[in-house]
Amino acid sequence: MGRQHWKRIWVGSAGNMVEWFDWFVYASFATYFAGAFFPSGNPTAQLMNTAGIFAVGFCMRPVGGWLLGRVADRRGRKAALTLTVSLMSASAVLIAVAPTYTAAGYGGALVLLVARLLQGLSVGGEYAASATYLTEASDPGSRGFASSFQYVSMTAGQIAGLGLQIVLQRTLSDAALHSYGWRIPFVVGAAGAAVVFYLRRSMLETEVYAEDTSHTEERGTLRALWRHKREALLVVALTMGGTVAYYTYTTYLTKYLSNSAGLSKETATLVSFTALIVFACLQPLAGRLSDRVGRRPLLITFAVGSTVLTVPIMTLLRHVDGYWPALGLALLALTVVTGYTSINACVKAELFPTGVRALGVALPYAVANALFGGTAEYVALWFKNAGIESGFSWYVAGCAAVSLVVYVTMRETKDLDLARVRAAEGSGESSLTPAS
């Protein structure tokens, strides 16, 4: 990769990191602010309320995927990426200043809901614009490696959030964290978004997009996407197992270790923090491997591992009694998930032509996340509240099994020339041309 490619990847990843910092600190700090927006009572019920709002944010992701995917395909990847980070900054500010239940009743929860809807709108477009940008900005033989920084940056955002949580846990009392300390990460997120907004204003457009000549009125429209409906359905299906597993072992893991295994919040946070650092380091290695052996072998490895190992891993995690056994199991789970996370961005982008690539990634991916990713934590807490917590493990394994069928039957995409992926004449198929 040349210096210019690295610069593009850095700018795209930095913004993605801030986006996902703001997105994930909501989940990681939920145990501290759950009681601030809802009446006191059952802690699990309070977590379910905040998890419900977390899931509602995912409902806006298809809207954001459609709107910002359209912007990315019609106005450019740069325009969409700048807009997404602006929306995320605004939502972080809203959460930082939201009034509590004591001060405004359910008014605070309403502000929280509005902020989460804005976040959903932003992230719905950010994923696709970033995935498309990172994939297009890389050399043909390094797309897996370059696009792996999608989840490096996403995970780095969560690591930053968990790191800040650890610092606050060590410097503030538990009462202070529940009172006002939980607002601090949202202030930090808003400031970070402002910095990235400045960086993205000077970023360069990808050559694949800039040199594309298929500029028509249908560019970035649902009508154009309909011609690639099979690819869109493929994105939904291949996302299903991966997104459930990812949110289970990242967003939900800290709560699971503290609320189910009985570990302290500090220990559970440290487990997640350490595991995610290793997880982030694995992404480029797996991405580079996919450039050599293909995308399908990694996806199939993930799906088989997740189908077979989820139930025993989650069962053992529920009975851990310390940091090291919890960390070992978390690392095993996240290593398996790496087979999906490291390459899913480029696999999806490689399915569509330039004129509908961002929308083609954004909308079906957002739909899959709204149905499976955003609801994962809520489903887990529902099973726990119903007294059948082990049912969630089988649910995660089942989703992975469905995706396994898709991975086994899908075509390989690593050798495709992005500039020559086009709609086949007179059909709903895609003409996929290997890179020369």
PDB file of C-alpha atoms in Angstrom, residues 85-205:
ATOM      1  CA  VAL A  85     -20.000  12.104  12.196  1.00  0.00           C
ATOM      2  CA  SER A  86     -21.955  15.385  12.531  1.00  0.00           C
ATOM      3  CA  LEU A  87     -25.103  13.492  13.489  1.00  0.00           C
ATOM      4  CA  MET A  88     -23.203  11.364  15.977  1.00  0.00           C
ATOM      5  CA  SER A  89     -21.738  14.437  17.679  1.00  0.00           C
ATOM      6  CA  ALA A  90     -25.204  15.953  18.097  1.00  0.00           C
ATOM      7  CA  SER A  91     -26.585  12.748  19.624  1.00  0.00           C
ATOM      8  CA  ALA A  92     -23.702  12.510  22.103  1.00  0.00           C
ATOM      9  CA  VAL A  93     -24.401  16.062  23.289  1.00  0.00           C
ATOM     10  CA  LEU A  94     -28.080  15.217  23.840  1.00  0.00           C
ATOM     11  CA  ILE A  95     -27.255  12.233  26.045  1.00  0.00           C
ATOM     12  CA  ALA A  96     -24.688  14.248  28.003  1.00  0.00           C
ATOM     13  CA  VAL A  97     -27.285  16.856  28.975  1.00  0.00           C
ATOM     14  CA  ALA A  98     -30.381  14.616  29.276  1.00  0.00           C
ATOM     15  CA  PRO A  99     -32.343  15.253  32.530  1.00  0.00           C
ATOM     16  CA  THR A 100     -32.851  12.393  34.990  1.00  0.00           C
ATOM     17  CA  TYR A 101     -36.148  10.784  36.008  1.00  0.00           C
ATOM     18  CA  THR A 102     -36.050  12.693  39.295  1.00  0.00           C
ATOM     19  CA  ALA A 103     -35.762  16.024  37.501  1.00  0.00           C
ATOM     20  CA  ALA A 104     -38.092  15.520  34.535  1.00  0.00           C
ATOM     21  CA  GLY A 105     -39.861  12.188  34.909  1.00  0.00           C
ATOM     22  CA  TYR A 106     -39.883  10.273  31.642  1.00  0.00           C
ATOM     23  CA  GLY A 107     -38.763  13.420  29.801  1.00  0.00           C
ATOM     24  CA  GLY A 108     -35.163  12.347  30.272  1.00  0.00           C
ATOM     25  CA  ALA A 109     -35.903   8.932  28.786  1.00  0.00           C
ATOM     26  CA  LEU A 110     -37.501  10.713  25.815  1.00  0.00           C
ATOM     27  CA  VAL A 111     -34.337  12.762  25.237  1.00  0.00           C
ATOM     28  CA  LEU A 112     -32.354   9.533  25.514  1.00  0.00           C
ATOM     29  CA  LEU A 113     -34.624   7.932  22.926  1.00  0.00           C
ATOM     30  CA  VAL A 114     -34.239  10.842  20.480  1.00  0.00           C
ATOM     31  CA  ALA A 115     -30.467  10.716  20.872  1.00  0.00           C
ATOM     32  CA  ARG A 116     -30.428   6.988  20.195  1.00  0.00           C
ATOM     33  CA  LEU A 117     -32.558   7.475  17.084  1.00  0.00           C
ATOM     34  CA  LEU A 118     -30.043  10.033  15.796  1.00  0.00           C
ATOM     35  CA  GLN A 119     -27.221   7.636  16.590  1.00  0.00           C
ATOM     36  CA  GLY A 120     -29.002   4.889  14.719  1.00  0.00           C
ATOM     37  CA  LEU A 121     -29.435   7.173  11.714  1.00  0.00           C
ATOM     38  CA  SER A 122     -25.748   8.061  11.803  1.00  0.00           C
ATOM     39  CA  VAL A 123     -24.333   4.573  12.318  1.00  0.00           C
ATOM     40  CA  GLY A 124     -26.699   3.157   9.689  1.00  0.00           C
ATOM     41  CA  GLY A 125     -24.869   5.225   7.105  1.00  0.00           C
ATOM     42  CA  GLU A 126     -21.423   5.208   8.718  1.00  0.00           C
ATOM     43  CA  TYR A 127     -20.864   1.476   8.434  1.00  0.00           C
ATOM     44  CA  ALA A 128     -21.566   1.323   4.712  1.00  0.00           C
ATOM     45  CA  ALA A 129     -19.802   4.557   3.804  1.00  0.00           C
ATOM     46  CA  SER A 130     -16.761   3.539   5.830  1.00  0.00           C
ATOM     47  CA  ALA A 131     -16.762  -0.059   4.534  1.00  0.00           C
ATOM     48  CA  THR A 132     -17.078   1.179   0.959  1.00  0.00           C
ATOM     49  CA  TYR A 133     -14.421   3.838   1.419  1.00  0.00           C
ATOM     50  CA  LEU A 134     -11.896   1.470   3.033  1.00  0.00           C
ATOM     51  CA  THR A 135     -12.489  -1.205   0.395  1.00  0.00           C
ATOM     52  CA  GLU A 136     -12.245   1.178  -2.576  1.00  0.00           C
ATOM     53  CA  ALA A 137      -9.241   3.050  -1.176  1.00  0.00           C
ATOM     54  CA  SER A 138      -7.050  -0.066  -0.991  1.00  0.00           C
ATOM     55  CA  ASP A 139      -4.983  -1.916  -3.580  1.00  0.00           C
ATOM     56  CA  PRO A 140      -6.850  -4.833  -5.244  1.00  0.00           C
ATOM     57  CA  GLY A 141      -4.708  -7.446  -3.507  1.00  0.00           C
ATOM     58  CA  SER A 142      -5.067  -5.856  -0.058  1.00  0.00           C
ATOM     59  CA  ARG A 143      -8.786  -5.207   0.250  1.00  0.00           C
ATOM     60  CA  GLY A 144      -9.239  -7.773   3.022  1.00  0.00           C
ATOM     61  CA  PHE A 145      -6.383  -6.262   5.017  1.00  0.00           C
ATOM     62  CA  ALA A 146      -7.519  -2.663   4.477  1.00  0.00           C
ATOM     63  CA  SER A 147     -11.179  -3.290   5.219  1.00  0.00           C
ATOM     64  CA  SER A 148     -10.273  -5.165   8.403  1.00  0.00           C
ATOM     65  CA  PHE A 149      -9.612  -1.740   9.898  1.00  0.00           C
ATOM     66  CA  GLN A 150     -13.391  -1.310   9.876  1.00  0.00           C
ATOM     67  CA  TYR A 151     -13.583  -3.528  12.944  1.00  0.00           C
ATOM     68  CA  VAL A 152     -10.194  -2.416  14.254  1.00  0.00           C
ATOM     69  CA  SER A 153     -11.620   1.085  14.491  1.00  0.00           C
ATOM     70  CA  MET A 154     -14.985  -0.117  15.775  1.00  0.00           C
ATOM     71  CA  THR A 155     -13.264  -2.146  18.466  1.00  0.00           C
ATOM     72  CA  ALA A 156     -10.835   0.682  19.215  1.00  0.00           C
ATOM     73  CA  GLY A 157     -13.848   2.880  19.891  1.00  0.00           C
ATOM     74  CA  GLN A 158     -15.171   0.365  22.369  1.00  0.00           C
ATOM     75  CA  ILE A 159     -11.720  -0.100  23.936  1.00  0.00           C
ATOM     76  CA  ALA A 160     -11.522   3.659  24.398  1.00  0.00           C
ATOM     77  CA  GLY A 161     -14.946   3.636  26.033  1.00  0.00           C
ATOM     78  CA  LEU A 162     -14.063   0.762  28.343  1.00  0.00           C
ATOM     79  CA  GLY A 163     -10.693   2.351  29.106  1.00  0.00           C
ATOM     80  CA  LEU A 164     -12.397   5.571  30.101  1.00  0.00           C
ATOM     81  CA  GLN A 165     -14.815   3.540  32.221  1.00  0.00           C
ATOM     82  CA  ILE A 166     -11.909   1.880  34.048  1.00  0.00           C
ATOM     83  CA  VAL A 167     -10.310   5.276  34.698  1.00  0.00           C
ATOM     84  CA  LEU A 168     -13.577   6.684  36.026  1.00  0.00           C
ATOM     85  CA  GLN A 169     -14.122   3.605  38.185  1.00  0.00           C
ATOM     86  CA  ARG A 170     -10.700   4.141  39.739  1.00  0.00           C
ATOM     87  CA  THR A 171     -11.033   7.914  40.234  1.00  0.00           C
ATOM     88  CA  LEU A 172     -14.721   8.388  41.097  1.00  0.00           C
ATOM     89  CA  SER A 173     -16.848   6.745  43.745  1.00  0.00           C
ATOM     90  CA  ASP A 174     -19.669   4.415  42.735  1.00  0.00           C
ATOM     91  CA  ALA A 175     -22.175   7.041  43.869  1.00  0.00           C
ATOM     92  CA  ALA A 176     -20.499   9.707  41.729  1.00  0.00           C
ATOM     93  CA  LEU A 177     -20.558   7.449  38.677  1.00  0.00           C
ATOM     94  CA  HIS A 178     -24.273   6.833  39.110  1.00  0.00           C
ATOM     95  CA  SER A 179     -24.910  10.520  39.751  1.00  0.00           C
ATOM     96  CA  TYR A 180     -22.936  12.365  37.053  1.00  0.00           C
ATOM     97  CA  GLY A 181     -19.842  10.376  36.056  1.00  0.00           C
ATOM     98  CA  TRP A 182     -21.650   8.461  33.324  1.00  0.00           C
ATOM     99  CA  ARG A 183     -22.130  11.732  31.400  1.00  0.00           C
ATOM    100  CA  ILE A 184     -18.372  12.258  30.941  1.00  0.00           C
ATOM    101  CA  PRO A 185     -17.843   9.759  28.069  1.00  0.00           C
ATOM    102  CA  PHE A 186     -20.610  11.386  26.043  1.00  0.00           C
ATOM    103  CA  VAL A 187     -18.914  14.776  26.389  1.00  0.00           C
ATOM    104  CA  VAL A 188     -15.642  13.168  25.276  1.00  0.00           C
ATOM    105  CA  GLY A 189     -17.404  11.527  22.333  1.00  0.00           C
ATOM    106  CA  ALA A 190     -18.912  14.801  21.163  1.00  0.00           C
ATOM    107  CA  ALA A 191     -15.496  16.488  21.289  1.00  0.00           C
ATOM    108  CA  GLY A 192     -13.873  13.620  19.383  1.00  0.00           C
ATOM    109  CA  ALA A 193     -16.538  13.797  16.699  1.00  0.00           C
ATOM    110  CA  ALA A 194     -15.825  17.499  16.211  1.00  0.00           C
ATOM    111  CA  VAL A 195     -12.134  16.716  15.604  1.00  0.00           C
ATOM    112  CA  VAL A 196     -12.955  13.987  13.077  1.00  0.00           C
ATOM    113  CA  PHE A 197     -15.387  16.299  11.310  1.00  0.00           C
ATOM    114  CA  TYR A 198     -12.455  18.625  10.665  1.00  0.00           C
ATOM    115  CA  LEU A 199     -10.299  15.733   9.395  1.00  0.00           C
ATOM    116  CA  ARG A 200     -12.982  14.405   7.086  1.00  0.00           C
ATOM    117  CA  ARG A 201     -13.556  17.754   5.454  1.00  0.00           C
ATOM    118  CA  SER A 202     -10.071  17.461   3.919  1.00  0.00           C
ATOM    119  CA  MET A 203     -10.166  13.741   3.073  1.00  0.00           C
ATOM    120  CA  LEU A 204      -9.729  12.564  -0.526  1.00  0.00           C
ATOM    121  CA  GLU A 205     -12.387  10.747  -2.539  1.00  0.00           C
TER     122      GLU A 205
END
